[in-house]
């Protein structure tokens, strides 16, 4: 069996470390799924000039906090990030998980302040894109504006999908749908869709899906007994992708 893919992939000889802050849009391994998608060389150069890169976030460090003034959107270059909001009764509600090549921070656009906080689940390198400069550049580079609107639309669609997931689906469907989402996102990054490591805890998964941690564990155990999944702590192997899809769409009950 191949080794499970890790969200904080280790570099091989001759490649840049994925956490290297000196990486630019032209040589980034994720430029086909991030903002530079569909841009030509000169347009990528213009985008690269406004992007800010600093030291990697360590596990548990915040990228931004709820109610902070919004000034930038962020692209995850390596590692993974959890978004969460604090509810009126002081409880943490996980609102999303972000992996390399994905954009976060757009929740602050509407009211000019962030509606959630973002915290690194593991060592994570981030590209900061000042929103005012992105807006100015988008006027000169129509492809960039179009792609950013597509990213915003995707974010809205994913929020709606989560609401549907939480309001109608069973625990089995929720867990299966999340695993299929991670699998698909892994595939977009040219990594294994069948073998991967979950960077988040089962507590975070349960919080995100509206389930107890015990329920998440039971669902994973049942999937393993049915030989749909291989589960070794955080290491996941999708043994039967069709079976997992059947569970996600409710046509097969555990």
Coordinates of C-alpha atoms in Angstrom, one line a residue, residues 21 28 125 127 139 207:
X21 CA 8.2 32.0 2.2
X28 CA 4.4 27.6 -6.7
X125 CA 2.4 28.7 5.1
X127 CA 0.0 33.9 1.1
X139 CA -9.6 46.1 -12.9
X207 CA -18.3 20.1 15.8

